[in-house]
Tab-separated table of C-alpha atoms in Angstrom:
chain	number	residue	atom	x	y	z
A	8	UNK	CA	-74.607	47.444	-36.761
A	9	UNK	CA	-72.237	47.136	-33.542
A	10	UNK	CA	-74.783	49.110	-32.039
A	11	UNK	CA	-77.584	46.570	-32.818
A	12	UNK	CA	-75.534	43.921	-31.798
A	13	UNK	CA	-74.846	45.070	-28.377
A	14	UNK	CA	-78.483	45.642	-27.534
A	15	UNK	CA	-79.572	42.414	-29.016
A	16	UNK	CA	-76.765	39.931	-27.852
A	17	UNK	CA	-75.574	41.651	-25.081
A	18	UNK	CA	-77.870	43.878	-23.425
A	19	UNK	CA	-81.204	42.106	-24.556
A	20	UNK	CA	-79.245	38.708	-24.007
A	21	UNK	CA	-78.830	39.719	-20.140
A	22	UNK	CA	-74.782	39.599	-20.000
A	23	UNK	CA	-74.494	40.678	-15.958
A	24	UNK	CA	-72.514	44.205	-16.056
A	25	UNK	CA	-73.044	45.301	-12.941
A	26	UNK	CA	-71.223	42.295	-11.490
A	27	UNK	CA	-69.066	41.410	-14.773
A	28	UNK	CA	-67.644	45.355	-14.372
A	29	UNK	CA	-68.167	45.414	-10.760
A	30	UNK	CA	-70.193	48.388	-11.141
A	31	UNK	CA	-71.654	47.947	-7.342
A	32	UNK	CA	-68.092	46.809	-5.786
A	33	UNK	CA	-67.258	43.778	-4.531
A	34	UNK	CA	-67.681	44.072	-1.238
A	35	UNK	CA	-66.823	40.390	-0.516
A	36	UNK	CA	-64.901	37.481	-1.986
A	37	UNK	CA	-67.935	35.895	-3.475
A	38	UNK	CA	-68.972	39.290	-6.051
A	39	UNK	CA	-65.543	39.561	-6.401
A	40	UNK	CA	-65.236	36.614	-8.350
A	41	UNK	CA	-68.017	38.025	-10.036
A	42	UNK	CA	-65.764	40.215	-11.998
A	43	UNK	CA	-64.614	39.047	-15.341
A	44	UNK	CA	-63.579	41.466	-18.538
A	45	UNK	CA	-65.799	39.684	-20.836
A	46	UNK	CA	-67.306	42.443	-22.576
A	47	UNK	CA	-63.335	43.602	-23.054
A	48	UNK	CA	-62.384	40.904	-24.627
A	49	UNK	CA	-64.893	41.156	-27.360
A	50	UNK	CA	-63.583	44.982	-27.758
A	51	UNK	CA	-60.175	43.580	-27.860
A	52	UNK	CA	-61.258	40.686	-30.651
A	53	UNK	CA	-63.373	43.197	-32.980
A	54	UNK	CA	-59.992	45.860	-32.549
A	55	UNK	CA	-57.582	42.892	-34.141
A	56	UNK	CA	-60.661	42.188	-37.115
A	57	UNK	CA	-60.085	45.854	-37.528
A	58	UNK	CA	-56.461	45.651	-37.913
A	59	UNK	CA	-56.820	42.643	-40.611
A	60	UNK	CA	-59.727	44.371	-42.760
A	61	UNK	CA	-59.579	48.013	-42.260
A	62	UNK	CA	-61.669	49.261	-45.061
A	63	UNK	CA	-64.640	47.298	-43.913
A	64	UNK	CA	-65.371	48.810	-40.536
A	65	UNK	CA	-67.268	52.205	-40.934
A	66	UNK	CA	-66.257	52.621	-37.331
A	67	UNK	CA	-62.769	53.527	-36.145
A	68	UNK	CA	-60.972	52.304	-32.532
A	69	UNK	CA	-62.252	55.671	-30.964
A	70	UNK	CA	-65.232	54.193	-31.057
A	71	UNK	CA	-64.740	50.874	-29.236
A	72	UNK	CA	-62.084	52.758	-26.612
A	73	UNK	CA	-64.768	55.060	-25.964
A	74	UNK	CA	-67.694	52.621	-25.198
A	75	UNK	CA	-65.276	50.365	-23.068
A	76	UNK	CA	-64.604	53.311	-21.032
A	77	UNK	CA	-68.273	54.098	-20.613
A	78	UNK	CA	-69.442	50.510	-20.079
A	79	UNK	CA	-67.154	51.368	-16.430
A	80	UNK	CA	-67.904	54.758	-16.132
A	81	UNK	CA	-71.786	54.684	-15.115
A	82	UNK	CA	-72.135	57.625	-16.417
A	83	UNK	CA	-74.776	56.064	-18.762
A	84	UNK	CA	-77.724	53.792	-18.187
A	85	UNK	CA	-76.768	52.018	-21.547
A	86	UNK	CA	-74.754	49.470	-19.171
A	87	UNK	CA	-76.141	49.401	-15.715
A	88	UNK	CA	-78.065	46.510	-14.394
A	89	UNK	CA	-77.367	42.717	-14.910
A	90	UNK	CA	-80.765	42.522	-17.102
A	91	UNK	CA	-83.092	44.160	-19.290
A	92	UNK	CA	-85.322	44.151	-16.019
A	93	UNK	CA	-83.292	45.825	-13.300
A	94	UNK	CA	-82.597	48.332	-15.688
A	95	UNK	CA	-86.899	48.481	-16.047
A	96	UNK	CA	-87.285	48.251	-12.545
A	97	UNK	CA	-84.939	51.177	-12.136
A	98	UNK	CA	-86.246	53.143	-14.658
A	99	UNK	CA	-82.961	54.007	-16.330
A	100	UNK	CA	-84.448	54.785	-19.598
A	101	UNK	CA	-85.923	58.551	-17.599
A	102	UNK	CA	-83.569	58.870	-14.756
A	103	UNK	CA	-80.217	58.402	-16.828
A	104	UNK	CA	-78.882	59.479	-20.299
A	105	UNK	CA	-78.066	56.835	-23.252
A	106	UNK	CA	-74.774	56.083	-24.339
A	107	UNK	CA	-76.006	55.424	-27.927
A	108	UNK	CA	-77.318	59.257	-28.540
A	109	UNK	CA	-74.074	60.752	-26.740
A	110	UNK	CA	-72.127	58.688	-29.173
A	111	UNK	CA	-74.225	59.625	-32.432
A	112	UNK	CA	-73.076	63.374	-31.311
A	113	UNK	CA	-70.289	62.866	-32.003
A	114	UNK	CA	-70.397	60.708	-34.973
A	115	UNK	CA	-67.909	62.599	-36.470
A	116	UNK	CA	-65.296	61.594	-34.157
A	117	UNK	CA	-65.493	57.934	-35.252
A	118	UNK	CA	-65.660	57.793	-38.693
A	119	UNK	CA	-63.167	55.589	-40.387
A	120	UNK	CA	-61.768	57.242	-42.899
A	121	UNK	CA	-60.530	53.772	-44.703
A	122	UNK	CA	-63.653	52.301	-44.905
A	123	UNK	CA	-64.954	51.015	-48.724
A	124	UNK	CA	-68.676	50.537	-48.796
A	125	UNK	CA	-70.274	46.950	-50.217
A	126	UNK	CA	-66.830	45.974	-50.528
A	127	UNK	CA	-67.060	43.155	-47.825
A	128	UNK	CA	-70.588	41.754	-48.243
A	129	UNK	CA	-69.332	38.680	-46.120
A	130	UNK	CA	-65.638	39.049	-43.744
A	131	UNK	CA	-62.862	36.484	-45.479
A	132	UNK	CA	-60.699	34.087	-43.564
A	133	UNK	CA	-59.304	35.986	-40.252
A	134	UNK	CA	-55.857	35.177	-39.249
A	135	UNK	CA	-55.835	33.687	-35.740
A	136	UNK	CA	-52.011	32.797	-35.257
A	137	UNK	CA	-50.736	34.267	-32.614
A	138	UNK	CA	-48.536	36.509	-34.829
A	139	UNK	CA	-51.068	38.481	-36.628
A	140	UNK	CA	-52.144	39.270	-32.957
A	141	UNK	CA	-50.896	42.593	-31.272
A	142	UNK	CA	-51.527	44.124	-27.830
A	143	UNK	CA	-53.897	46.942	-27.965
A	144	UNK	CA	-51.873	49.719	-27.619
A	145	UNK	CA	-54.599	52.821	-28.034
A	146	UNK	CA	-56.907	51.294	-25.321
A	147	UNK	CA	-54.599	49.707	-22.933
A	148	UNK	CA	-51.751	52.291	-22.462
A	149	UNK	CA	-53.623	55.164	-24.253
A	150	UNK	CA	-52.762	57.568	-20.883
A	151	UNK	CA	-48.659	56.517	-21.274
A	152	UNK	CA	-48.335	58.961	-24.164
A	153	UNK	CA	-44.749	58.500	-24.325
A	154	UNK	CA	-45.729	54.787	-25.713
A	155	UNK	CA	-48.036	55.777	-28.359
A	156	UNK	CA	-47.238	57.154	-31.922
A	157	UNK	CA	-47.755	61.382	-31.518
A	158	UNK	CA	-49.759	61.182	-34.430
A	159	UNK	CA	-52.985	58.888	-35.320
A	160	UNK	CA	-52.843	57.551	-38.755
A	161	UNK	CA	-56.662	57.737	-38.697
A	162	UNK	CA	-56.974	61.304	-37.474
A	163	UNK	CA	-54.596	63.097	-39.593
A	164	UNK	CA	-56.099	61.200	-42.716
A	165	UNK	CA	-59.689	62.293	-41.418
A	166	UNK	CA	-58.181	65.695	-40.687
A	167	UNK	CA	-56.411	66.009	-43.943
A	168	UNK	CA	-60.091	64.818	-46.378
A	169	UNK	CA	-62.169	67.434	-43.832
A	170	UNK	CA	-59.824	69.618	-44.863
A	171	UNK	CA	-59.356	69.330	-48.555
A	172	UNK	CA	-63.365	69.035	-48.455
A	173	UNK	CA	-63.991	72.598	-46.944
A	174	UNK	CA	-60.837	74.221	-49.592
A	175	UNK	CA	-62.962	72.689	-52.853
A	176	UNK	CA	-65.978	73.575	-50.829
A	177	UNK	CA	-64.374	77.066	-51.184
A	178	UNK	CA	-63.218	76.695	-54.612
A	179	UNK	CA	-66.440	75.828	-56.048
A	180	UNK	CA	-68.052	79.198	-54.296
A	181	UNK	CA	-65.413	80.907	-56.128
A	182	UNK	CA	-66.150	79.039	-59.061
A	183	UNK	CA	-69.770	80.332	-59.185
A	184	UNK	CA	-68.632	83.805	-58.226
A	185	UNK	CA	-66.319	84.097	-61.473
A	186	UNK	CA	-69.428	82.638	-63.220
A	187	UNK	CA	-71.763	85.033	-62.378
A	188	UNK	CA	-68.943	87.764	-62.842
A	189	UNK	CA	-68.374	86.212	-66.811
A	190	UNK	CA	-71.888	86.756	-67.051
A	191	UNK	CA	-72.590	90.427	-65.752
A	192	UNK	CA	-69.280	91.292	-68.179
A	193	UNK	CA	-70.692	89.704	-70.995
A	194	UNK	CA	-73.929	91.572	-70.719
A	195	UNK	CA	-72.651	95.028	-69.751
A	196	UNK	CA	-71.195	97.597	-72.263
A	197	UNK	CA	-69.340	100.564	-71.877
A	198	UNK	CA	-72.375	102.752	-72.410
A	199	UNK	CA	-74.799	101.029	-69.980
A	200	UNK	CA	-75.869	102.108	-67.371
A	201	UNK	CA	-73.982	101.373	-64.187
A	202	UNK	CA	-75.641	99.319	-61.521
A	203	UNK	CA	-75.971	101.688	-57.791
A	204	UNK	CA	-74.412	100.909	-55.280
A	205	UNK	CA	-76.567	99.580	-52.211
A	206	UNK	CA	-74.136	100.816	-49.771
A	207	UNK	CA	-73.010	97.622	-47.747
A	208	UNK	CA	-69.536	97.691	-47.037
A	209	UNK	CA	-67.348	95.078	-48.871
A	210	UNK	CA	-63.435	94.488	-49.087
A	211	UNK	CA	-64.096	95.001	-52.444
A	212	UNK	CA	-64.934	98.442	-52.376
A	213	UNK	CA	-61.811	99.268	-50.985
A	214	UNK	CA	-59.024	97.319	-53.056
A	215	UNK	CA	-60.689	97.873	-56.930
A	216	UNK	CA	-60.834	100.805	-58.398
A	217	UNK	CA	-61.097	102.043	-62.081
A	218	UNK	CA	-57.360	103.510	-61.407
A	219	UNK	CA	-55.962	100.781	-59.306
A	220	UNK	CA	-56.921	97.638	-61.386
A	221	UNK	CA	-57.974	99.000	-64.247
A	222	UNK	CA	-61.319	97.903	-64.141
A	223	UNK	CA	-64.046	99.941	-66.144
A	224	UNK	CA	-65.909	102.067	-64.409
A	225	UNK	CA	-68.599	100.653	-65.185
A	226	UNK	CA	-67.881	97.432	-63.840
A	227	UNK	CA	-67.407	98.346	-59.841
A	228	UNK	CA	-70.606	98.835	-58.891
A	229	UNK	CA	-71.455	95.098	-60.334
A	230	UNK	CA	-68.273	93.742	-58.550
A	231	UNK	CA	-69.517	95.267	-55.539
A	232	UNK	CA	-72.997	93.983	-55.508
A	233	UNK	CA	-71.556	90.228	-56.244
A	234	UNK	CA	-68.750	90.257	-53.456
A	235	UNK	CA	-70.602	92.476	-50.671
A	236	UNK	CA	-72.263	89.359	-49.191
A	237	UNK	CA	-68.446	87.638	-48.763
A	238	UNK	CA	-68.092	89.519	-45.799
A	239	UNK	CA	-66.567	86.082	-44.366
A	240	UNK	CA	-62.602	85.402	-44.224
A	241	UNK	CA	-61.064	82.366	-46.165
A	242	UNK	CA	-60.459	78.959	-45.037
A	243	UNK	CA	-57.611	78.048	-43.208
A	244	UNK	CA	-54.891	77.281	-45.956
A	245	UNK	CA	-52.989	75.341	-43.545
A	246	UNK	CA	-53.516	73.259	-40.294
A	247	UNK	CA	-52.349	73.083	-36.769
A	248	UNK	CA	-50.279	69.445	-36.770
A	249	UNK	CA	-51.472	66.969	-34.679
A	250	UNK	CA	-48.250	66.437	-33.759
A	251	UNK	CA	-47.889	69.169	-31.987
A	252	UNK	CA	-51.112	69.691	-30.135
A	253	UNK	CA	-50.631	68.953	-26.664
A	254	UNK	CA	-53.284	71.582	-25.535
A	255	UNK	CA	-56.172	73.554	-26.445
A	256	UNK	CA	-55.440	76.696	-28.312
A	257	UNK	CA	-57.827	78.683	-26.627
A	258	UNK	CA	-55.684	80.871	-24.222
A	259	UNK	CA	-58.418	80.976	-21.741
A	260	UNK	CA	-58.927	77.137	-21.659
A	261	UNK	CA	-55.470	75.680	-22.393
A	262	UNK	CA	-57.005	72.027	-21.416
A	263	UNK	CA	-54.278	69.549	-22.146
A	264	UNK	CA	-55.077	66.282	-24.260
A	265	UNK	CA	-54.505	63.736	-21.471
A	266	UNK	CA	-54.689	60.756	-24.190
A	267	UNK	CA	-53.802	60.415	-27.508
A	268	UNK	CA	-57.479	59.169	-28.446
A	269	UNK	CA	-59.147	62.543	-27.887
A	270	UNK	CA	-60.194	63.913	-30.874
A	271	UNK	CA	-58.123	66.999	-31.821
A	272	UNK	CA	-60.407	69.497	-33.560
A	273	UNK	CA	-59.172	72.235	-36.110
A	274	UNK	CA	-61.141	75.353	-36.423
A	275	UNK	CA	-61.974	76.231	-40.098
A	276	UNK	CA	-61.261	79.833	-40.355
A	277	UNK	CA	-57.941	79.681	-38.153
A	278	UNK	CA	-56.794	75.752	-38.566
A	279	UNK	CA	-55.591	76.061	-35.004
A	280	UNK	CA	-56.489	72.932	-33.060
A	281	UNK	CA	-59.053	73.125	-29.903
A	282	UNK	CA	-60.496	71.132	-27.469
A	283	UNK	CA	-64.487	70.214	-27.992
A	284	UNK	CA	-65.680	72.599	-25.275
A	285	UNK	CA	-63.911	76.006	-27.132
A	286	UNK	CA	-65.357	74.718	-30.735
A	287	UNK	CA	-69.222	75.543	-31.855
A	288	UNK	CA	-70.719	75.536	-35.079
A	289	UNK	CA	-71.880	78.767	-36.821
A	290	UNK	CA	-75.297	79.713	-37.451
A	291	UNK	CA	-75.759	78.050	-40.313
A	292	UNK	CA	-74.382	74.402	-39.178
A	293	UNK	CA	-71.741	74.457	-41.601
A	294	UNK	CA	-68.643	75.175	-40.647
A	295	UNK	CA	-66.800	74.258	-37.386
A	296	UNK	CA	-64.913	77.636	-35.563
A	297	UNK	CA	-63.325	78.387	-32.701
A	298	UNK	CA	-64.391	80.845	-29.639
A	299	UNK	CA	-62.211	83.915	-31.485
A	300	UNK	CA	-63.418	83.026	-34.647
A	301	UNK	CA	-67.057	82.721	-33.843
A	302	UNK	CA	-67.612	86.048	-32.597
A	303	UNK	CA	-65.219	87.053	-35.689
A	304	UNK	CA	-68.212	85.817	-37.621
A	305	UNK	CA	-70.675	87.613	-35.682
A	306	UNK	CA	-69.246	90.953	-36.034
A	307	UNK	CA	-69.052	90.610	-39.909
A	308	UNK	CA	-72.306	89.193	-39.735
A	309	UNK	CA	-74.004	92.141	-38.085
């Protein structure tokens, strides 16, 4: 909806960024006083709504920091141009990239974790004495990192529900396992024949044995045909802090967080925490892994 509401009322409205942001300079006294942070101000005024009704934004601050710093940046034709027809005339839409798709990338990066939907069908009363007003700390001194808090309150409660998502994610695959398992024991007997083995290697091949466990015997072949596709580690059990991540874990990278609005991104299989550039998704589009554990995943996967 903020989304809509820039193009229509901002964009489509024809507020002047180029001279507003003083994308082309101000070369002289007159463009100069051309240069007003209008379009900051209405960051600023949606941040302190934010702060009052937190559960009915499905965006978080990332999100407005991020499209302040790009509405300056130029690195997007999303902002360029005082009208809808300079940025026609130069052809923006072809020559340049939009701000909106790089920003649906990474939706996951601006979730709010807080927010309750159809709660607020219509925003109450908002506070406008001065004291329920605060200075924007994440956006306006988010590179003095000896200001801010080490730890977002948003992140590590977005960090800590990804997380407890991918363990039941886990648990319920282990659920279905023991399932199946309940159901090959209940059908098998002692006499039966036992099931051959297809010969794929599985960890459980090595660790049960009729002697070891106490398993019957004719029981391991079964075992072995349920588990040989697990070839996959577990889950991280526990995660890097936030608190602590001050660079990429990657030893070949080692890019430091220069704010404390980047997103700091735990691998699944390790939990360590990496920068966006050392993280990929595996094959499948499921889980999110590092560099090491990626081509951990390929080897078992070959």
């Amino acid at each position: 909806l903020l989304q809509i509401l820039i193009e229509k009322d901002w964009l489509g409205f024809g507020h002047k960024f180029d001279d507003r942001c003083g994308h082309i300079g101000a070369f002289n006294d007159e463009a100069a006083r051309e240069v007003s942070p209008i379009f900051t101000q209405f960051l600023d005024a949606t941040f302190q709504i934010m702060r009052q009704y937190p559960c009915a934004f499905e965006f978080n601050e990332r999100y407005l920091i991020h499209m302040h710093e790009h509405a300056y940046s130029c690195q997007f034709g999303t902002f360029l141009g005082n009208c809808d027809k300079d940025r026609k005339d130069l052809n923006l839409a072809k020559r340049t990239q939009s701000l909106w798709a790089f920003l649906d990338d990474r939706h996951d990066d601006y979730i709010n974790p807080l927010y309750e939907m159809n709660k607020y069908g219509f925003l109450g009363k908002i506070n406008l004495h001065p004291s329920a007003l605060v200075i924007w700390t994440a956006m306006y001194n988010r590179f003095d990192t000896g200001l801010l808090p080490r730890e977002n309150t948003n992140d590590v409660a977005l960090s800590t529900m990804e997380h407890v998502g991918i363990l039941e994610a886990h648990l319920a695959s282990l659920q279905s396992r023991l399932a199946e398992l309940k159901l090959l024991v209940g059908k098998q007997t002692p006499g039966s024949e036992v099931m051959s083995d297809s010969g794929h290697s599985s960890s459980i091949s090595n660790t049960i044995t009729p002697e070891a466990s106490k398993i019957p015997e004719f029981m391991v072949a079964s075992l072995k045909l349920i588990f040989q596709d697990n070839n996959s580690p577990l889950p991280a059990l526990r995660w890097q802090s936030i608190r602590s991540a001050d660079e990429c874990s990657n030893i070949d990278c080692s890019a430091e967080f220069v704010t404390r609005g980047e997103r700091r991104l735990h691998c699944y299989r390790c939990g360590k925490i990496h920068c966006r550039r050392c993280m990929m998704l595996t094959s499948d589009g499921v889980e999110r892994v590092c560099i090491a554990c990626s081509e951990l995943v390929q080897q078992n996967n070959s």
